[in-house]
Amino acid sequence: MLGEPLTRNNVNHDGAPSKMVVEGLSAFYGSKKAVSGVSLGFREHTVTAIIGPSGCGKSTLIRCLNRMHEVVPGTRIEGRVLLDGEDIYRQDRVSVRRRIGMVFQKPNPFPTMSVYDNVAAGLRLNGMRKRAVLDAAVTKGLKQAALWDEVKENVYGPGIGLSGGQQQRLCIARALAIEPEVVLMDEPCSALDPIATAKIEDLIFDLQKTYTVVIVTHNMQQAARVAEYTAFMYLGELIEYDRTEKLFEQPTQKLTENYITGRFG
Amino acid sequence: MPTAVERKALSEALGRLNENMRTMSQLSVLAIRKAAQALEKGRTRDADEVFTLDQEIYGLKQRVEQSCIELIALYAPVASDLRTITASLEITTDLDRIGRYSKDIAEAAEKLKGMSRESLGKIGNLTRMADMTIQMIETSVNAFTQRQADPVRDIVRTDDAIDALHDEVFTELVEKMTDQSVAPRVGAQYILINRYFERLADHAVNIGLDVIYMITAQRPSKVKRRNGEAHPPPPAPSAAPS
Amino acid sequence: MKFDRDARRRVFNWIVGVLCFLCVVAALVPLLSILYTAFINGGHVLSLSFLVSKENNVGVCFPGDPASCSVGGIGPALYGTGVVVGLASLMSVPVGVLSGIYLSEYGRNALGRSISFFTDVMTGTPSIVVGLFVYATFVYIARTVVFSALSGAVALAIIMVPTITRTTEEGLRLVPNTLREGAYALGIPRYRAVLQIVLSSGRSIVVTGVVLAVMRAAGEVAPLLVTAFGSSLGFTGVNEPAGLLGPLIFFDATGGSSLLVSAAWGASLVLILLMLGISLLARIALRNRFK
């Protein structure tokens, strides 16, 4: 099963369709191969986690999913990444990124903008001017990110005035305001304290009703808490991909077992 | 899931758990052996040893339960570690029951002292049943301490033989008590002893099945199919990456 | 004994602290003394009329001509400075800022690095050389000697651009990459991300660079002497010579008349105060509106 391309209706997903499919993806930084022949599918309206030790290529993989990998000069990919069956590398990069949003490891609200402006930035900088539309999108984004109650009194205050956990939720609200179909998260909680982490994990759990979520995490327990499916990567390759409970109770690969039991890290 | 740092602590704790389980296994086997001996030879010394062993086994069971819960709380173990711990939890109960039934057999043996058993004839000789049961228990326990699934694959089938034997002995005892060739006091004890051996065999089967789970992560069914055959246990997974 | 080492360390710390403070004082002394001297020598000349009156071209006091006996004013020169520096800014700021943006955002390659290097070299070009270059160019084009406000503005612009470019480039480089990524991940086209988010975040450094360049241009003398040359009427047209503060101070100070020397001090003081004023305005404009 491993290594074979997972098509729209693949067995792993119990017959449910994949929102995104990666086929034979290899990603390069110059001559260095960071991701090597990865094929897997991401089931829609589900949270899929990607785990693995540092340097295994999980961050590179997720950045290939919305063409952020190209932002670094000298990079290239081989293989395909399909969104609803269409290769995103054959489409306009900017429109792809509007459908596939991303939240980064370190919260990065725009420092010169207020909370409102931050959340509205995606829409505004794409030409939307109507106040009513922006207001609705900002409110909806903040509510979906579970931040509304905490900032509704001071929505015009500075974005960077919030706490770390709130800033990260602000970034999530900003990503959600443009109504993407997929939300990618690259270690979203690694810079946060346990309480902020818990709030965001709750949020991720709710998000899967509306979006397809892919989350990279170095915290395996987090993967166990939020993700329905988990992929384990090592040295750029996909070693195992399965339902989370199966991967953690009964991994089929020795490498997976050694990693999750802490025998190497 | 443990980090590399926690791994060391977890490995040590797992080592201690395994040691305790090994000791408990040995004590249980000793207990049933002594109980069979007490039954056969009628020496009070043997019976007393069984009573002591049962106490020890019970104490160990409590310690093992406690460590398993601590391991789960502290380390959130996964995969083989998790299966080892949950299997140990289950097996420790079975071993404790083995100790308990051994004690019951020893008690019955004490009660039978001085009573005549000639009238029982061949069913008085429960040696065969005792031997089979002891062997089953030893096989299961060894499979557990050596982490081998193969020796216990057919354990359900062996249990069938003991069940058959149990039914035979039971029927004969009832007959003999009905036609008064065996005194009810004696017959009743033997019915109990017969039952104890059958239950001991069941626990040996439980242990065997838990060992299979621990190693293969599959739980084969104990339910027998209509023709009397149990479902065969599944093969072990490959260790090499595909 | 430990005690000794501790005491020795504390004394040493104190000595270094005092030395640093003395260096600060040494650095401030010349600056403050310039300010002081300017005030002493030019303060008495300052008045509203000084700021708007025409210059005293004669410099020699004739009893029958009251105009020749007054200090005069710097009105035309002030006006000329405003117009010419303004023209220069109009030319240099867009060019400088956009090149800085290019170098920082799109030019992270060998070509970009060499352009950066040469721009650095150009910031150090002697301003008289720039002036002569502009003069020669205008002469070449017009086939005759040309002194004009336009050539002055061009010279000043050439002097301003490298500074603005380098400061903009460095300022934008300081904007963390996470901001750019955040913008790209929202599906914002690159040029919009650069102009509306990156530039906005780095704006304080960019504005500082522009202000520095403007202040330098406002105080230039040598290049203006061979381009705009000078005019007692300040600014009369782009193709006419223009009078600016810098050259005015030069002419007045070397004119030989004590009246003119006073005027020169007054003009110097005005120039200094003007610089201070622009800096202050820039700071106020850049203050975080959330404070």
mmCIF file with all atom_site columns, N, CA and C in Angstrom, chain B residues 136 152-161 163 205 209 221-224 228-231:
data_model
loop_
_atom_site.group_PDB
_atom_site.id
_atom_site.type_symbol
_atom_site.label_atom_id
_atom_site.label_alt_id
_atom_site.label_comp_id
_atom_site.label_asym_id
_atom_site.label_entity_id
_atom_site.label_seq_id
_atom_site.pdbx_PDB_ins_code
_atom_site.Cartn_x
_atom_site.Cartn_y
_atom_site.Cartn_z
_atom_site.occupancy
_atom_site.B_iso_or_equiv
_atom_site.pdbx_formal_charge
_atom_site.auth_seq_id
_atom_site.auth_comp_id
_atom_site.auth_asym_id
_atom_site.auth_atom_id
_atom_site.pdbx_PDB_model_num
ATOM 1  N N  . MET B 1 136 ? -0.208  -26.641 30.467 1.00 0.00 ? 136 MET B N  1
ATOM 2  C CA . MET B 1 136 ? -0.795  -25.475 29.773 1.00 0.00 ? 136 MET B CA 1
ATOM 3  C C  . MET B 1 136 ? -0.334  -24.179 30.401 1.00 0.00 ? 136 MET B C  1
ATOM 4  N N  . VAL B 1 152 ? 1.809   -20.747 21.898 1.00 0.00 ? 152 VAL B N  1
ATOM 5  C CA . VAL B 1 152 ? 0.444   -20.689 22.432 1.00 0.00 ? 152 VAL B CA 1
ATOM 6  C C  . VAL B 1 152 ? -0.611  -20.611 21.343 1.00 0.00 ? 152 VAL B C  1
ATOM 7  N N  . ARG B 1 153 ? -0.173  -20.786 20.102 1.00 0.00 ? 153 ARG B N  1
ATOM 8  C CA . ARG B 1 153 ? -1.175  -20.683 19.044 1.00 0.00 ? 153 ARG B CA 1
ATOM 9  C C  . ARG B 1 153 ? -2.275  -21.718 19.164 1.00 0.00 ? 153 ARG B C  1
ATOM 10 N N  . ASP B 1 154 ? -1.920  -22.894 19.623 1.00 0.00 ? 154 ASP B N  1
ATOM 11 C CA . ASP B 1 154 ? -2.931  -23.963 19.664 1.00 0.00 ? 154 ASP B CA 1
ATOM 12 C C  . ASP B 1 154 ? -3.563  -24.125 21.029 1.00 0.00 ? 154 ASP B C  1
ATOM 13 N N  . ILE B 1 155 ? -3.384  -23.127 21.853 1.00 0.00 ? 155 ILE B N  1
ATOM 14 C CA . ILE B 1 155 ? -3.778  -23.305 23.247 1.00 0.00 ? 155 ILE B CA 1
ATOM 15 C C  . ILE B 1 155 ? -5.286  -23.515 23.398 1.00 0.00 ? 155 ILE B C  1
ATOM 16 N N  . VAL B 1 156 ? -6.031  -22.931 22.511 1.00 0.00 ? 156 VAL B N  1
ATOM 17 C CA . VAL B 1 156 ? -7.484  -23.104 22.626 1.00 0.00 ? 156 VAL B CA 1
ATOM 18 C C  . VAL B 1 156 ? -7.854  -24.575 22.412 1.00 0.00 ? 156 VAL B C  1
ATOM 19 N N  . ARG B 1 157 ? -7.099  -25.178 21.506 1.00 0.00 ? 157 ARG B N  1
ATOM 20 C CA . ARG B 1 157 ? -7.378  -26.592 21.218 1.00 0.00 ? 157 ARG B CA 1
ATOM 21 C C  . ARG B 1 157 ? -7.071  -27.469 22.427 1.00 0.00 ? 157 ARG B C  1
ATOM 22 N N  . THR B 1 158 ? -5.968  -27.196 23.099 1.00 0.00 ? 158 THR B N  1
ATOM 23 C CA . THR B 1 158 ? -5.610  -27.969 24.291 1.00 0.00 ? 158 THR B CA 1
ATOM 24 C C  . THR B 1 158 ? -6.695  -27.804 25.355 1.00 0.00 ? 158 THR B C  1
ATOM 25 N N  . ASP B 1 159 ? -7.213  -26.610 25.448 1.00 0.00 ? 159 ASP B N  1
ATOM 26 C CA . ASP B 1 159 ? -8.270  -26.347 26.420 1.00 0.00 ? 159 ASP B CA 1
ATOM 27 C C  . ASP B 1 159 ? -9.483  -27.224 26.151 1.00 0.00 ? 159 ASP B C  1
ATOM 28 N N  . ASP B 1 160 ? -9.735  -27.448 24.877 1.00 0.00 ? 160 ASP B N  1
ATOM 29 C CA . ASP B 1 160 ? -10.871 -28.314 24.526 1.00 0.00 ? 160 ASP B CA 1
ATOM 30 C C  . ASP B 1 160 ? -10.720 -29.696 25.150 1.00 0.00 ? 160 ASP B C  1
ATOM 31 N N  . ALA B 1 161 ? -9.489  -30.197 25.095 1.00 0.00 ? 161 ALA B N  1
ATOM 32 C CA . ALA B 1 161 ? -9.262  -31.540 25.662 1.00 0.00 ? 161 ALA B CA 1
ATOM 33 C C  . ALA B 1 161 ? -9.572  -31.550 27.147 1.00 0.00 ? 161 ALA B C  1
ATOM 34 N N  . ASP B 1 163 ? -11.552 -29.514 28.762 1.00 0.00 ? 163 ASP B N  1
ATOM 35 C CA . ASP B 1 163 ? -12.997 -29.376 28.955 1.00 0.00 ? 163 ASP B CA 1
ATOM 36 C C  . ASP B 1 163 ? -13.686 -30.724 28.821 1.00 0.00 ? 163 ASP B C  1
ATOM 37 N N  . VAL B 1 205 ? -5.477  -20.348 29.110 1.00 0.00 ? 205 VAL B N  1
ATOM 38 C CA . VAL B 1 205 ? -5.867  -19.913 27.759 1.00 0.00 ? 205 VAL B CA 1
ATOM 39 C C  . VAL B 1 205 ? -5.874  -18.392 27.690 1.00 0.00 ? 205 VAL B C  1
ATOM 40 N N  . LEU B 1 209 ? -3.783  -16.054 25.064 1.00 0.00 ? 209 LEU B N  1
ATOM 41 C CA . LEU B 1 209 ? -4.373  -15.091 24.136 1.00 0.00 ? 209 LEU B CA 1
ATOM 42 C C  . LEU B 1 209 ? -3.824  -13.690 24.369 1.00 0.00 ? 209 LEU B C  1
ATOM 43 N N  . SER B 1 221 ? -10.323 -14.734 18.487 1.00 0.00 ? 221 SER B N  1
ATOM 44 C CA . SER B 1 221 ? -11.559 -15.005 19.216 1.00 0.00 ? 221 SER B CA 1
ATOM 45 C C  . SER B 1 221 ? -11.458 -16.298 19.993 1.00 0.00 ? 221 SER B C  1
ATOM 46 N N  . LYS B 1 222 ? -12.030 -16.287 21.219 1.00 0.00 ? 222 LYS B N  1
ATOM 47 C CA . LYS B 1 222 ? -12.074 -17.517 22.000 1.00 0.00 ? 222 LYS B CA 1
ATOM 48 C C  . LYS B 1 222 ? -13.324 -18.308 21.660 1.00 0.00 ? 222 LYS B C  1
ATOM 49 N N  . VAL B 1 223 ? -14.211 -17.623 20.942 1.00 0.00 ? 223 VAL B N  1
ATOM 50 C CA . VAL B 1 223 ? -15.491 -18.271 20.654 1.00 0.00 ? 223 VAL B CA 1
ATOM 51 C C  . VAL B 1 223 ? -15.275 -19.391 19.648 1.00 0.00 ? 223 VAL B C  1
ATOM 52 N N  . LYS B 1 224 ? -15.807 -20.506 19.965 1.00 0.00 ? 224 LYS B N  1
ATOM 53 C CA . LYS B 1 224 ? -15.600 -21.642 19.068 1.00 0.00 ? 224 LYS B CA 1
ATOM 54 C C  . LYS B 1 224 ? -16.634 -21.606 17.966 1.00 0.00 ? 224 LYS B C  1
ATOM 55 N N  . GLY B 1 228 ? -16.777 -26.788 16.548 1.00 0.00 ? 228 GLY B N  1
ATOM 56 C CA . GLY B 1 228 ? -15.895 -27.025 17.678 1.00 0.00 ? 228 GLY B CA 1
ATOM 57 C C  . GLY B 1 228 ? -14.500 -26.453 17.484 1.00 0.00 ? 228 GLY B C  1
ATOM 58 N N  . GLU B 1 229 ? -14.226 -25.949 16.260 1.00 0.00 ? 229 GLU B N  1
ATOM 59 C CA . GLU B 1 229 ? -12.893 -25.394 16.018 1.00 0.00 ? 229 GLU B CA 1
ATOM 60 C C  . GLU B 1 229 ? -12.890 -23.925 16.426 1.00 0.00 ? 229 GLU B C  1
ATOM 61 N N  . ALA B 1 230 ? -11.846 -23.544 17.124 1.00 0.00 ? 230 ALA B N  1
ATOM 62 C CA . ALA B 1 230 ? -11.725 -22.118 17.435 1.00 0.00 ? 230 ALA B CA 1
ATOM 63 C C  . ALA B 1 230 ? -11.167 -21.381 16.224 1.00 0.00 ? 230 ALA B C  1
ATOM 64 N N  . HIS B 1 231 ? -11.408 -20.060 16.124 1.00 0.00 ? 231 HIS B N  1
ATOM 65 C CA . HIS B 1 231 ? -10.816 -19.266 15.041 1.00 0.00 ? 231 HIS B CA 1
ATOM 66 C C  . HIS B 1 231 ? -9.303  -19.309 15.182 1.00 0.00 ? 231 HIS B C  1
#
